[in-house]
Amino acid sequence: RMARFSGIKILTYCLMDNHFHLLIRVPSRVKFNAKFEAYESQGRPDERPTQTKQQGEERLIDHLRTLYSKAYISQLRAELAHMRANGMERYADEQLTKYKERFCNLEKFVKELKERYSRWYNKTHGRRGALWMGRYKSVLVESTNKPAEHETGEDFTALHAIAAYIDLNPVRAGVVSDPKDYRWCGYAAALAGSKRCRYGLCELMRVAQTSWLKNAHRYRLWLIEDAAVTNENAKSQLENERAREGKISPAELLRHKIKYFTDGVAIGGKAFINNQFRTHRKKFGKKRKQGAKPITSAGQPAESPSKLYSLRRFSS
């Protein structure tokens, strides 16, 4: 409900016993709020129809129903009517603007989500006080970088890497051996029939939202390691390691909790990361020359095996 209210799309998620991960797409607030504003059509074929200020306001109030009760909406309507009846049009507009400022806003979305869950949890379990420790961390993920080739032959982007990292959380934690068996992640929920989760994962794969059944195996291949890696005997594993010169495949890289995905500022291709570095140059040390650092593991060469790069908050 919070995601729908905020205009934010959850692509996948994972709820663990003491933390959670969300992969979300945050649309442009200007574009999202445009449907609640007055608009005069110029008659172009691809243009949306004319909308009056009152019609836009009605759409906004109708949208608020995704989060608020009928009683709340009725009270809001009464307050707006009272303001306008007493010549306080500006105050009525400001009241509605406060809602629109919460849309497509990552910080406000996470804050409200945690607050609402905390209130519910405390009431349910008869407790008081804060539920969450520390502030949330966010990482900017490039969704259009040129994909690297996955070991399955599929294209593998930064977006796929983060999605797999999230859905593999319970596997890394030793809770389950297969993500399909962990009901509190997006992948398992999609298998169980959740339409929203299926739509999110289909968007990740850049396929039609209704084609989950045809493409579910593709996402699973991104999640599960090659059977040869996990089931071969030690000798065969050694031969494979030699054959690939010890390089770590993207799937194997995701089996370990790498700090790039939680403590980074951004994940993506080299050009994307360096562009983010230039945009936020003042936030980094003067001696730093470039932002993109390849995602590698101990003992690996400088060139990223997955062709993914990170803009990191910490020294490498």
PDB file of C-alpha atoms in Angstrom:
ATOM      1  CA  ARG A   1       0.000   0.000   0.000  1.00  0.00           C
ATOM      2  CA  MET A   2       2.810   2.412   0.844  1.00  0.00           C
ATOM      3  CA  ALA A   3       4.478   1.719  -2.500  1.00  0.00           C
ATOM      4  CA  ARG A   4       1.267   2.293  -4.463  1.00  0.00           C
ATOM      5  CA  PHE A   5       0.567   5.473  -2.525  1.00  0.00           C
ATOM      6  CA  SER A   6       4.103   6.763  -3.056  1.00  0.00           C
ATOM      7  CA  GLY A   7       4.140   5.926  -6.761  1.00  0.00           C
ATOM      8  CA  ILE A   8       7.128   3.653  -6.163  1.00  0.00           C
ATOM      9  CA  LYS A   9       7.436   0.256  -7.826  1.00  0.00           C
ATOM     10  CA  ILE A  10       8.925  -2.661  -5.890  1.00  0.00           C
ATOM     11  CA  LEU A  11      10.765  -4.965  -8.301  1.00  0.00           C
ATOM     12  CA  THR A  12      11.816  -7.517  -5.690  1.00  0.00           C
ATOM     13  CA  TYR A  13      12.442  -7.689  -1.950  1.00  0.00           C
ATOM     14  CA  CYS A  14      13.616  -9.860   0.913  1.00  0.00           C
ATOM     15  CA  LEU A  15      12.506  -9.721   4.546  1.00  0.00           C
ATOM     16  CA  MET A  16      15.007 -11.200   7.004  1.00  0.00           C
ATOM     17  CA  ASP A  17      14.717 -11.579  10.775  1.00  0.00           C
ATOM     18  CA  ASN A  18      16.531  -8.317  11.550  1.00  0.00           C
ATOM     19  CA  HIS A  19      16.614  -6.327   8.296  1.00  0.00           C
ATOM     20  CA  PHE A  20      15.033  -6.072   4.869  1.00  0.00           C
ATOM     21  CA  HIS A  21      16.070  -5.286   1.298  1.00  0.00           C
ATOM     22  CA  LEU A  22      14.024  -3.568  -1.406  1.00  0.00           C
ATOM     23  CA  LEU A  23      14.824  -3.089  -5.084  1.00  0.00           C
ATOM     24  CA  ILE A  24      12.606  -0.245  -6.198  1.00  0.00           C
ATOM     25  CA  ARG A  25      12.071   2.026  -9.151  1.00  0.00           C
ATOM     26  CA  VAL A  26      11.385   5.663  -8.278  1.00  0.00           C
ATOM     27  CA  PRO A  27       9.619   7.548 -11.107  1.00  0.00           C
ATOM     28  CA  SER A  28       9.928  11.255 -11.799  1.00  0.00           C
ATOM     29  CA  ARG A  29       7.857  13.156  -9.241  1.00  0.00           C
ATOM     30  CA  VAL A  30       7.060  15.852 -11.802  1.00  0.00           C
ATOM     31  CA  LYS A  31       5.635  13.309 -14.242  1.00  0.00           C
ATOM     32  CA  PHE A  32       3.804  11.402 -11.524  1.00  0.00           C
ATOM     33  CA  ASN A  33       2.172  14.538 -10.121  1.00  0.00           C
ATOM     34  CA  ALA A  34       1.225  15.830 -13.573  1.00  0.00           C
ATOM     35  CA  LYS A  35      -1.920  13.688 -13.542  1.00  0.00           C
ATOM     36  CA  PHE A  36      -3.147  15.641 -10.512  1.00  0.00           C
ATOM     37  CA  GLU A  37      -2.616  19.067 -12.101  1.00  0.00           C
ATOM     38  CA  ALA A  38      -4.783  21.165 -14.395  1.00  0.00           C
ATOM     39  CA  TYR A  39      -3.879  20.646 -18.039  1.00  0.00           C
ATOM     40  CA  GLU A  40      -5.058  22.158 -21.309  1.00  0.00           C
ATOM     41  CA  SER A  41      -4.749  19.890 -24.315  1.00  0.00           C
ATOM     42  CA  GLN A  42      -3.325  21.321 -27.531  1.00  0.00           C
ATOM     43  CA  GLY A  43      -5.089  18.706 -29.640  1.00  0.00           C
ATOM     44  CA  ARG A  44      -2.050  16.565 -30.461  1.00  0.00           C
ATOM     45  CA  PRO A  45      -2.813  12.848 -31.061  1.00  0.00           C
ATOM     46  CA  ASP A  46      -0.378  11.637 -28.373  1.00  0.00           C
ATOM     47  CA  GLU A  47      -1.494  14.204 -25.819  1.00  0.00           C
ATOM     48  CA  ARG A  48      -3.562  13.555 -22.713  1.00  0.00           C
ATOM     49  CA  PRO A  49      -7.017  15.175 -22.563  1.00  0.00           C
ATOM     50  CA  THR A  50      -7.738  18.528 -20.965  1.00  0.00           C
ATOM     51  CA  GLN A  51      -8.139  18.397 -17.196  1.00  0.00           C
ATOM     52  CA  THR A  52      -9.455  21.123 -14.910  1.00  0.00           C
ATOM     53  CA  LYS A  53      -7.972  21.904 -11.506  1.00  0.00           C
ATOM     54  CA  GLN A  54     -11.025  20.383  -9.831  1.00  0.00           C
ATOM     55  CA  GLN A  55     -10.716  17.175 -11.854  1.00  0.00           C
ATOM     56  CA  GLY A  56      -7.040  16.916 -10.954  1.00  0.00           C
ATOM     57  CA  GLU A  57      -7.873  17.395  -7.288  1.00  0.00           C
ATOM     58  CA  GLU A  58     -10.484  14.632  -7.472  1.00  0.00           C
ATOM     59  CA  ARG A  59      -7.911  12.281  -8.967  1.00  0.00           C
ATOM     60  CA  LEU A  60      -5.517  13.131  -6.157  1.00  0.00           C
ATOM     61  CA  ILE A  61      -8.097  12.502  -3.438  1.00  0.00           C
ATOM     62  CA  ASP A  62      -9.079   9.244  -5.119  1.00  0.00           C
ATOM     63  CA  HIS A  63      -5.407   8.238  -5.115  1.00  0.00           C
ATOM     64  CA  LEU A  64      -5.181   8.920  -1.371  1.00  0.00           C
ATOM     65  CA  ARG A  65      -7.656   6.072  -0.856  1.00  0.00           C
ATOM     66  CA  THR A  66      -4.811   3.623  -1.498  1.00  0.00           C
ATOM     67  CA  LEU A  67      -3.504   4.474   1.979  1.00  0.00           C
ATOM     68  CA  TYR A  68      -6.191   6.290   3.943  1.00  0.00           C
ATOM     69  CA  SER A  69      -9.591   5.234   5.281  1.00  0.00           C
ATOM     70  CA  LYS A  70     -12.986   6.499   4.134  1.00  0.00           C
ATOM     71  CA  ALA A  71     -13.293   8.456   7.383  1.00  0.00           C
ATOM     72  CA  TYR A  72      -9.958  10.184   6.758  1.00  0.00           C
ATOM     73  CA  ILE A  73     -10.925  11.095   3.187  1.00  0.00           C
ATOM     74  CA  SER A  74     -14.288  12.460   4.346  1.00  0.00           C
ATOM     75  CA  GLN A  75     -12.566  14.595   6.961  1.00  0.00           C
ATOM     76  CA  LEU A  76     -10.092  15.892   4.371  1.00  0.00           C
ATOM     77  CA  ARG A  77     -12.905  16.872   2.010  1.00  0.00           C
ATOM     78  CA  ALA A  78     -14.668  18.710   4.831  1.00  0.00           C
ATOM     79  CA  GLU A  79     -11.494  20.614   5.747  1.00  0.00           C
ATOM     80  CA  LEU A  80     -10.851  21.634   2.136  1.00  0.00           C
ATOM     81  CA  ALA A  81     -14.454  22.792   1.704  1.00  0.00           C
ATOM     82  CA  HIS A  82     -14.259  24.819   4.925  1.00  0.00           C
ATOM     83  CA  MET A  83     -11.027  26.529   3.845  1.00  0.00           C
ATOM     84  CA  ARG A  84     -12.401  27.498   0.460  1.00  0.00           C
ATOM     85  CA  ALA A  85     -15.698  28.672   1.904  1.00  0.00           C
ATOM     86  CA  ASN A  86     -13.737  31.055   4.102  1.00  0.00           C
ATOM     87  CA  GLY A  87     -11.491  32.425   1.369  1.00  0.00           C
ATOM     88  CA  MET A  88      -8.482  30.285   2.256  1.00  0.00           C
ATOM     89  CA  GLU A  89      -7.881  28.805  -1.206  1.00  0.00           C
ATOM     90  CA  ARG A  90      -4.111  29.057  -0.807  1.00  0.00           C
ATOM     91  CA  TYR A  91      -4.168  27.017   2.410  1.00  0.00           C
ATOM     92  CA  ALA A  92      -6.290  24.345   0.736  1.00  0.00           C
ATOM     93  CA  ASP A  93      -3.770  24.084  -2.101  1.00  0.00           C
ATOM     94  CA  GLU A  94      -0.888  23.876   0.374  1.00  0.00           C
ATOM     95  CA  GLN A  95      -2.662  21.060   2.192  1.00  0.00           C
ATOM     96  CA  LEU A  96      -2.833  19.030  -1.022  1.00  0.00           C
ATOM     97  CA  THR A  97       0.742  19.911  -1.967  1.00  0.00           C
ATOM     98  CA  LYS A  98       1.955  18.211   1.222  1.00  0.00           C
ATOM     99  CA  TYR A  99       0.633  14.910  -0.112  1.00  0.00           C
ATOM    100  CA  LYS A 100       2.220  15.383  -3.522  1.00  0.00           C
ATOM    101  CA  GLU A 101       5.592  16.078  -1.919  1.00  0.00           C
ATOM    102  CA  ARG A 102       5.511  12.554  -0.478  1.00  0.00           C
ATOM    103  CA  PHE A 103       5.147  10.938  -3.891  1.00  0.00           C
ATOM    104  CA  CYS A 104       8.204   9.452  -5.656  1.00  0.00           C
ATOM    105  CA  ASN A 105      10.319  10.340  -2.629  1.00  0.00           C
ATOM    106  CA  LEU A 106      12.599   7.513  -1.490  1.00  0.00           C
ATOM    107  CA  GLU A 107      13.471   9.022   1.879  1.00  0.00           C
ATOM    108  CA  LYS A 108       9.857   9.719   2.834  1.00  0.00           C
ATOM    109  CA  PHE A 109       8.741   6.310   1.552  1.00  0.00           C
ATOM    110  CA  VAL A 110      11.208   4.380   3.722  1.00  0.00           C
ATOM    111  CA  LYS A 111      10.561   6.610   6.732  1.00  0.00           C
ATOM    112  CA  GLU A 112       6.795   6.144   6.567  1.00  0.00           C
ATOM    113  CA  LEU A 113       7.087   2.431   5.824  1.00  0.00           C
ATOM    114  CA  LYS A 114       9.226   1.846   8.914  1.00  0.00           C
ATOM    115  CA  GLU A 115       7.030   4.060  11.089  1.00  0.00           C
ATOM    116  CA  ARG A 116       3.811   2.337  10.052  1.00  0.00           C
ATOM    117  CA  TYR A 117       5.278  -1.126  10.502  1.00  0.00           C
ATOM    118  CA  SER A 118       6.683  -0.165  13.919  1.00  0.00           C
ATOM    119  CA  ARG A 119       3.293   1.067  15.114  1.00  0.00           C
ATOM    120  CA  TRP A 120       1.620  -2.139  13.958  1.00  0.00           C
ATOM    121  CA  TYR A 121       4.310  -4.358  15.486  1.00  0.00           C
ATOM    122  CA  ASN A 122       4.312  -2.539  18.823  1.00  0.00           C
ATOM    123  CA  LYS A 123       0.533  -2.677  19.058  1.00  0.00           C
ATOM    124  CA  THR A 124       0.436  -6.359  18.113  1.00  0.00           C
ATOM    125  CA  HIS A 125       3.156  -7.407  20.551  1.00  0.00           C
ATOM    126  CA  GLY A 126       2.400  -4.983  23.357  1.00  0.00           C
ATOM    127  CA  ARG A 127       5.710  -3.171  23.205  1.00  0.00           C
ATOM    128  CA  ARG A 128       6.883   0.443  22.996  1.00  0.00           C
ATOM    129  CA  GLY A 129       9.797   2.342  21.546  1.00  0.00           C
ATOM    130  CA  ALA A 130      11.874   2.231  18.381  1.00  0.00           C
ATOM    131  CA  LEU A 131      12.013  -0.950  16.329  1.00  0.00           C
ATOM    132  CA  TRP A 132      14.764  -0.106  13.838  1.00  0.00           C
ATOM    133  CA  MET A 133      18.422   0.581  14.518  1.00  0.00           C
ATOM    134  CA  GLY A 134      20.198   3.154  12.409  1.00  0.00           C
ATOM    135  CA  ARG A 135      19.298   4.875   9.172  1.00  0.00           C
ATOM    136  CA  TYR A 136      18.560   2.992   5.980  1.00  0.00           C
ATOM    137  CA  LYS A 137      21.178   2.685   3.235  1.00  0.00           C
ATOM    138  CA  SER A 138      20.419   3.251  -0.424  1.00  0.00           C
ATOM    139  CA  VAL A 139      22.436   2.387  -3.526  1.00  0.00           C
ATOM    140  CA  LEU A 140      21.751   3.887  -6.956  1.00  0.00           C
ATOM    141  CA  VAL A 141      21.550   1.093  -9.552  1.00  0.00           C
ATOM    142  CA  GLU A 142      21.985   1.576 -13.276  1.00  0.00           C
ATOM    143  CA  SER A 143      19.225  -0.188 -15.187  1.00  0.00           C
ATOM    144  CA  THR A 144      20.360   0.396 -18.776  1.00  0.00           C
ATOM    145  CA  ASN A 145      24.086  -0.394 -18.788  1.00  0.00           C
ATOM    146  CA  LYS A 146      25.452  -2.648 -21.522  1.00  0.00           C
ATOM    147  CA  PRO A 147      24.966  -6.142 -20.075  1.00  0.00           C
ATOM    148  CA  ALA A 148      27.766  -8.603 -19.436  1.00  0.00           C
ATOM    149  CA  GLU A 149      27.247 -12.203 -20.463  1.00  0.00           C
ATOM    150  CA  HIS A 150      26.005 -14.390 -17.641  1.00  0.00           C
ATOM    151  CA  GLU A 151      27.334 -17.935 -17.302  1.00  0.00           C
ATOM    152  CA  THR A 152      23.943 -19.175 -18.526  1.00  0.00           C
ATOM    153  CA  GLY A 153      24.368 -17.239 -21.768  1.00  0.00           C
ATOM    154  CA  GLU A 154      21.880 -14.586 -20.643  1.00  0.00           C
ATOM    155  CA  ASP A 155      22.593 -10.873 -20.475  1.00  0.00           C
ATOM    156  CA  PHE A 156      23.503  -9.811 -16.928  1.00  0.00           C
ATOM    157  CA  THR A 157      23.114  -6.181 -15.868  1.00  0.00           C
ATOM    158  CA  ALA A 158      23.684  -4.284 -12.646  1.00  0.00           C
ATOM    159  CA  LEU A 159      19.941  -4.428 -12.032  1.00  0.00           C
ATOM    160  CA  HIS A 160      19.975  -8.222 -12.338  1.00  0.00           C
ATOM    161  CA  ALA A 161      22.963  -8.420 -10.008  1.00  0.00           C
ATOM    162  CA  ILE A 162      21.229  -6.456  -7.264  1.00  0.00           C
ATOM    163  CA  ALA A 163      17.963  -8.388  -7.695  1.00  0.00           C
ATOM    164  CA  ALA A 164      19.773 -11.708  -7.362  1.00  0.00           C
ATOM    165  CA  TYR A 165      21.750 -10.406  -4.388  1.00  0.00           C
ATOM    166  CA  ILE A 166      18.481  -9.559  -2.644  1.00  0.00           C
ATOM    167  CA  ASP A 167      16.657 -12.810  -3.414  1.00  0.00           C
ATOM    168  CA  LEU A 168      19.718 -14.855  -2.398  1.00  0.00           C
ATOM    169  CA  ASN A 169      19.898 -13.294   1.081  1.00  0.00           C
ATOM    170  CA  PRO A 170      18.361 -16.297   2.878  1.00  0.00           C
ATOM    171  CA  VAL A 171      20.691 -18.644   0.987  1.00  0.00           C
ATOM    172  CA  ARG A 172      23.776 -16.717   2.070  1.00  0.00           C
ATOM    173  CA  ALA A 173      22.452 -16.655   5.637  1.00  0.00           C
ATOM    174  CA  GLY A 174      22.067 -20.436   5.623  1.00  0.00           C
ATOM    175  CA  VAL A 175      18.321 -20.277   6.244  1.00  0.00           C
ATOM    176  CA  VAL A 176      17.480 -22.223   3.071  1.00  0.00           C
ATOM    177  CA  SER A 177      19.463 -23.842   0.292  1.00  0.00           C
ATOM    178  CA  ASP A 178      17.111 -22.631  -2.439  1.00  0.00           C
ATOM    179  CA  PRO A 179      15.489 -19.159  -2.572  1.00  0.00           C
ATOM    180  CA  LYS A 180      12.207 -20.698  -3.714  1.00  0.00           C
ATOM    181  CA  ASP A 181      11.823 -22.140  -0.210  1.00  0.00           C
ATOM    182  CA  TYR A 182      12.002 -18.756   1.518  1.00  0.00           C
ATOM    183  CA  ARG A 183       8.493 -17.323   1.403  1.00  0.00           C
ATOM    184  CA  TRP A 184       9.519 -13.772   2.387  1.00  0.00           C
ATOM    185  CA  CYS A 185      11.366 -12.859  -0.820  1.00  0.00           C
ATOM    186  CA  GLY A 186      10.121 -11.596  -4.159  1.00  0.00           C
ATOM    187  CA  TYR A 187      11.137 -14.704  -6.104  1.00  0.00           C
ATOM    188  CA  ALA A 188       9.302 -17.146  -3.813  1.00  0.00           C
ATOM    189  CA  ALA A 189       6.263 -14.871  -3.718  1.00  0.00           C
ATOM    190  CA  ALA A 190       6.222 -14.799  -7.529  1.00  0.00           C
ATOM    191  CA  LEU A 191       6.326 -18.606  -7.620  1.00  0.00           C
ATOM    192  CA  ALA A 192       3.455 -18.656  -5.129  1.00  0.00           C
ATOM    193  CA  GLY A 193       1.348 -16.562  -7.498  1.00  0.00           C
ATOM    194  CA  SER A 194       1.801 -12.940  -6.394  1.00  0.00           C
ATOM    195  CA  LYS A 195       0.975 -10.832  -9.445  1.00  0.00           C
ATOM    196  CA  ARG A 196       2.863  -7.791  -8.187  1.00  0.00           C
ATOM    197  CA  CYS A 197       6.017  -9.837  -7.612  1.00  0.00           C
ATOM    198  CA  ARG A 198       5.707 -11.467 -11.013  1.00  0.00           C
ATOM    199  CA  TYR A 199       5.259  -8.081 -12.670  1.00  0.00           C
ATOM    200  CA  GLY A 200       8.328  -6.744 -10.876  1.00  0.00           C
ATOM    201  CA  LEU A 201      10.567  -9.636 -11.901  1.00  0.00           C
ATOM    202  CA  CYS A 202       9.256  -9.522 -15.472  1.00  0.00           C
ATOM    203  CA  GLU A 203      10.209  -5.851 -15.585  1.00  0.00           C
ATOM    204  CA  LEU A 204      13.700  -6.834 -14.453  1.00  0.00           C
ATOM    205  CA  MET A 205      13.907  -9.291 -17.333  1.00  0.00           C
ATOM    206  CA  ARG A 206      12.448  -6.709 -19.730  1.00  0.00           C
ATOM    207  CA  VAL A 207       9.625  -8.976 -20.821  1.00  0.00           C
ATOM    208  CA  ALA A 208       5.855  -8.522 -20.818  1.00  0.00           C
ATOM    209  CA  GLN A 209       4.354  -8.425 -17.329  1.00  0.00           C
ATOM    210  CA  THR A 210       2.036 -11.295 -18.196  1.00  0.00           C
ATOM    211  CA  SER A 211       4.822 -13.617 -19.393  1.00  0.00           C
ATOM    212  CA  TRP A 212       6.109 -14.839 -16.007  1.00  0.00           C
ATOM    213  CA  LEU A 213       5.294 -18.500 -16.652  1.00  0.00           C
ATOM    214  CA  LYS A 214       7.313 -18.409 -19.868  1.00  0.00           C
ATOM    215  CA  ASN A 215      10.271 -16.607 -18.317  1.00  0.00           C
ATOM    216  CA  ALA A 216      10.417 -17.795 -14.692  1.00  0.00           C
ATOM    217  CA  HIS A 217      13.214 -20.224 -15.565  1.00  0.00           C
ATOM    218  CA  ARG A 218      15.373 -17.356 -16.818  1.00  0.00           C
ATOM    219  CA  TYR A 219      15.257 -15.563 -13.501  1.00  0.00           C
ATOM    220  CA  ARG A 220      15.923 -18.800 -11.657  1.00  0.00           C
ATOM    221  CA  LEU A 221      19.066 -19.329 -13.732  1.00  0.00           C
ATOM    222  CA  TRP A 222      20.286 -15.937 -12.548  1.00  0.00           C
ATOM    223  CA  LEU A 223      19.717 -17.025  -8.960  1.00  0.00           C
ATOM    224  CA  ILE A 224      20.939 -20.604  -8.823  1.00  0.00           C
ATOM    225  CA  GLU A 225      24.560 -21.488  -9.378  1.00  0.00           C
ATOM    226  CA  ASP A 226      25.496 -23.831 -12.156  1.00  0.00           C
ATOM    227  CA  ALA A 227      24.994 -27.408 -10.977  1.00  0.00           C
ATOM    228  CA  ALA A 228      28.569 -28.200 -11.952  1.00  0.00           C
ATOM    229  CA  VAL A 229      29.824 -25.699  -9.368  1.00  0.00           C
ATOM    230  CA  THR A 230      27.849 -27.083  -6.443  1.00  0.00           C
ATOM    231  CA  ASN A 231      27.696 -30.828  -7.190  1.00  0.00           C
ATOM    232  CA  GLU A 232      30.992 -31.777  -8.778  1.00  0.00           C
ATOM    233  CA  ASN A 233      33.636 -33.604  -6.791  1.00  0.00           C
ATOM    234  CA  ALA A 234      36.716 -31.731  -5.609  1.00  0.00           C
ATOM    235  CA  LYS A 235      38.870 -32.802  -8.539  1.00  0.00           C
ATOM    236  CA  SER A 236      36.423 -31.589 -11.126  1.00  0.00           C
ATOM    237  CA  GLN A 237      35.994 -28.343  -9.227  1.00  0.00           C
ATOM    238  CA  LEU A 238      39.743 -27.791  -9.279  1.00  0.00           C
ATOM    239  CA  GLU A 239      39.889 -28.464 -13.009  1.00  0.00           C
ATOM    240  CA  ASN A 240      37.123 -25.955 -13.587  1.00  0.00           C
ATOM    241  CA  GLU A 241      38.926 -23.372 -11.470  1.00  0.00           C
ATOM    242  CA  ARG A 242      42.061 -23.834 -13.528  1.00  0.00           C
ATOM    243  CA  ALA A 243      40.155 -23.662 -16.777  1.00  0.00           C
ATOM    244  CA  ARG A 244      38.678 -20.318 -15.912  1.00  0.00           C
ATOM    245  CA  GLU A 245      41.852 -19.003 -14.315  1.00  0.00           C
ATOM    246  CA  GLY A 246      40.223 -18.562 -10.943  1.00  0.00           C
ATOM    247  CA  LYS A 247      37.816 -15.887 -12.159  1.00  0.00           C
ATOM    248  CA  ILE A 248      34.554 -15.606 -10.293  1.00  0.00           C
ATOM    249  CA  SER A 249      31.367 -15.725 -12.322  1.00  0.00           C
ATOM    250  CA  PRO A 250      28.578 -13.249 -11.564  1.00  0.00           C
ATOM    251  CA  ALA A 251      26.432 -16.015 -10.037  1.00  0.00           C
ATOM    252  CA  GLU A 252      29.205 -17.100  -7.676  1.00  0.00           C
ATOM    253  CA  LEU A 253      29.963 -13.506  -6.765  1.00  0.00           C
ATOM    254  CA  LEU A 254      26.399 -13.097  -5.581  1.00  0.00           C
ATOM    255  CA  ARG A 255      26.676 -16.095  -3.261  1.00  0.00           C
ATOM    256  CA  HIS A 256      28.730 -14.011  -0.874  1.00  0.00           C
ATOM    257  CA  LYS A 257      27.682 -10.899   0.971  1.00  0.00           C
ATOM    258  CA  ILE A 258      29.735  -8.285  -0.803  1.00  0.00           C
ATOM    259  CA  LYS A 259      29.890  -4.830   0.717  1.00  0.00           C
ATOM    260  CA  TYR A 260      29.553  -3.163  -2.693  1.00  0.00           C
ATOM    261  CA  PHE A 261      25.828  -3.946  -2.671  1.00  0.00           C
ATOM    262  CA  THR A 262      25.117  -2.514   0.781  1.00  0.00           C
ATOM    263  CA  ASP A 263      27.742   0.165   1.411  1.00  0.00           C
ATOM    264  CA  GLY A 264      28.081   1.534  -2.102  1.00  0.00           C
ATOM    265  CA  VAL A 265      26.609   4.734  -3.488  1.00  0.00           C
ATOM    266  CA  ALA A 266      25.877   3.376  -6.962  1.00  0.00           C
ATOM    267  CA  ILE A 267      26.217   0.170  -9.002  1.00  0.00           C
ATOM    268  CA  GLY A 268      26.439   0.011 -12.800  1.00  0.00           C
ATOM    269  CA  GLY A 269      28.658   0.305 -15.853  1.00  0.00           C
ATOM    270  CA  LYS A 270      31.913   2.272 -15.783  1.00  0.00           C
ATOM    271  CA  ALA A 271      30.568   5.284 -17.705  1.00  0.00           C
ATOM    272  CA  PHE A 272      27.451   5.468 -15.524  1.00  0.00           C
ATOM    273  CA  ILE A 273      29.463   5.356 -12.291  1.00  0.00           C
ATOM    274  CA  ASN A 274      31.960   7.998 -13.427  1.00  0.00           C
ATOM    275  CA  ASN A 275      29.081  10.252 -14.454  1.00  0.00           C
ATOM    276  CA  GLN A 276      27.606   9.934 -10.949  1.00  0.00           C
ATOM    277  CA  PHE A 277      31.046  10.696  -9.516  1.00  0.00           C
ATOM    278  CA  ARG A 278      31.331  13.898 -11.567  1.00  0.00           C
ATOM    279  CA  THR A 279      27.798  14.943 -10.610  1.00  0.00           C
ATOM    280  CA  HIS A 280      28.539  14.593  -6.895  1.00  0.00           C
ATOM    281  CA  ARG A 281      32.249  15.436  -7.043  1.00  0.00           C
ATOM    282  CA  LYS A 282      32.192  17.711  -3.981  1.00  0.00           C
ATOM    283  CA  LYS A 283      31.177  14.810  -1.750  1.00  0.00           C
ATOM    284  CA  PHE A 284      34.433  12.932  -2.384  1.00  0.00           C
ATOM    285  CA  GLY A 285      38.040  13.650  -1.448  1.00  0.00           C
ATOM    286  CA  LYS A 286      40.126  16.040  -3.567  1.00  0.00           C
ATOM    287  CA  LYS A 287      42.758  13.387  -4.282  1.00  0.00           C
ATOM    288  CA  ARG A 288      40.268  11.038  -5.851  1.00  0.00           C
ATOM    289  CA  LYS A 289      40.532  11.094  -9.656  1.00  0.00           C
ATOM    290  CA  GLN A 290      37.708   8.794 -10.733  1.00  0.00           C
ATOM    291  CA  GLY A 291      34.677   7.144  -9.205  1.00  0.00           C
ATOM    292  CA  ALA A 292      34.314   3.776 -10.913  1.00  0.00           C
ATOM    293  CA  LYS A 293      35.898   0.900  -9.026  1.00  0.00           C
ATOM    294  CA  PRO A 294      35.479  -2.632 -10.439  1.00  0.00           C
ATOM    295  CA  ILE A 295      33.523  -5.099  -8.359  1.00  0.00           C
ATOM    296  CA  THR A 296      36.105  -7.743  -7.578  1.00  0.00           C
ATOM    297  CA  SER A 297      36.808 -10.314  -4.939  1.00  0.00           C
ATOM    298  CA  ALA A 298      40.011 -11.037  -3.030  1.00  0.00           C
ATOM    299  CA  GLY A 299      42.752 -12.323  -5.276  1.00  0.00           C
ATOM    300  CA  GLN A 300      41.038 -11.264  -8.467  1.00  0.00           C
ATOM    301  CA  PRO A 301      42.570  -9.026 -11.160  1.00  0.00           C
ATOM    302  CA  ALA A 302      41.604  -5.359 -11.365  1.00  0.00           C
ATOM    303  CA  GLU A 303      39.232  -5.904 -14.279  1.00  0.00           C
ATOM    304  CA  SER A 304      35.755  -6.650 -12.990  1.00  0.00           C
ATOM    305  CA  PRO A 305      34.673 -10.207 -13.856  1.00  0.00           C
ATOM    306  CA  SER A 306      31.057  -9.102 -14.079  1.00  0.00           C
ATOM    307  CA  LYS A 307      31.837  -5.797 -15.822  1.00  0.00           C
ATOM    308  CA  LEU A 308      30.041  -4.039 -12.998  1.00  0.00           C
ATOM    309  CA  TYR A 309      31.493  -1.084 -11.128  1.00  0.00           C
ATOM    310  CA  SER A 310      30.745   0.571  -7.815  1.00  0.00           C
ATOM    311  CA  LEU A 311      30.903   4.106  -6.481  1.00  0.00           C
ATOM    312  CA  ARG A 312      31.792   3.434  -2.895  1.00  0.00           C
ATOM    313  CA  ARG A 313      31.547   5.411   0.332  1.00  0.00           C
ATOM    314  CA  PHE A 314      34.643   3.826   1.815  1.00  0.00           C
ATOM    315  CA  SER A 315      38.267   3.452   0.774  1.00  0.00           C
ATOM    316  CA  SER A 316      39.132   0.298  -1.138  1.00  0.00           C
TER     317      SER A 316
END
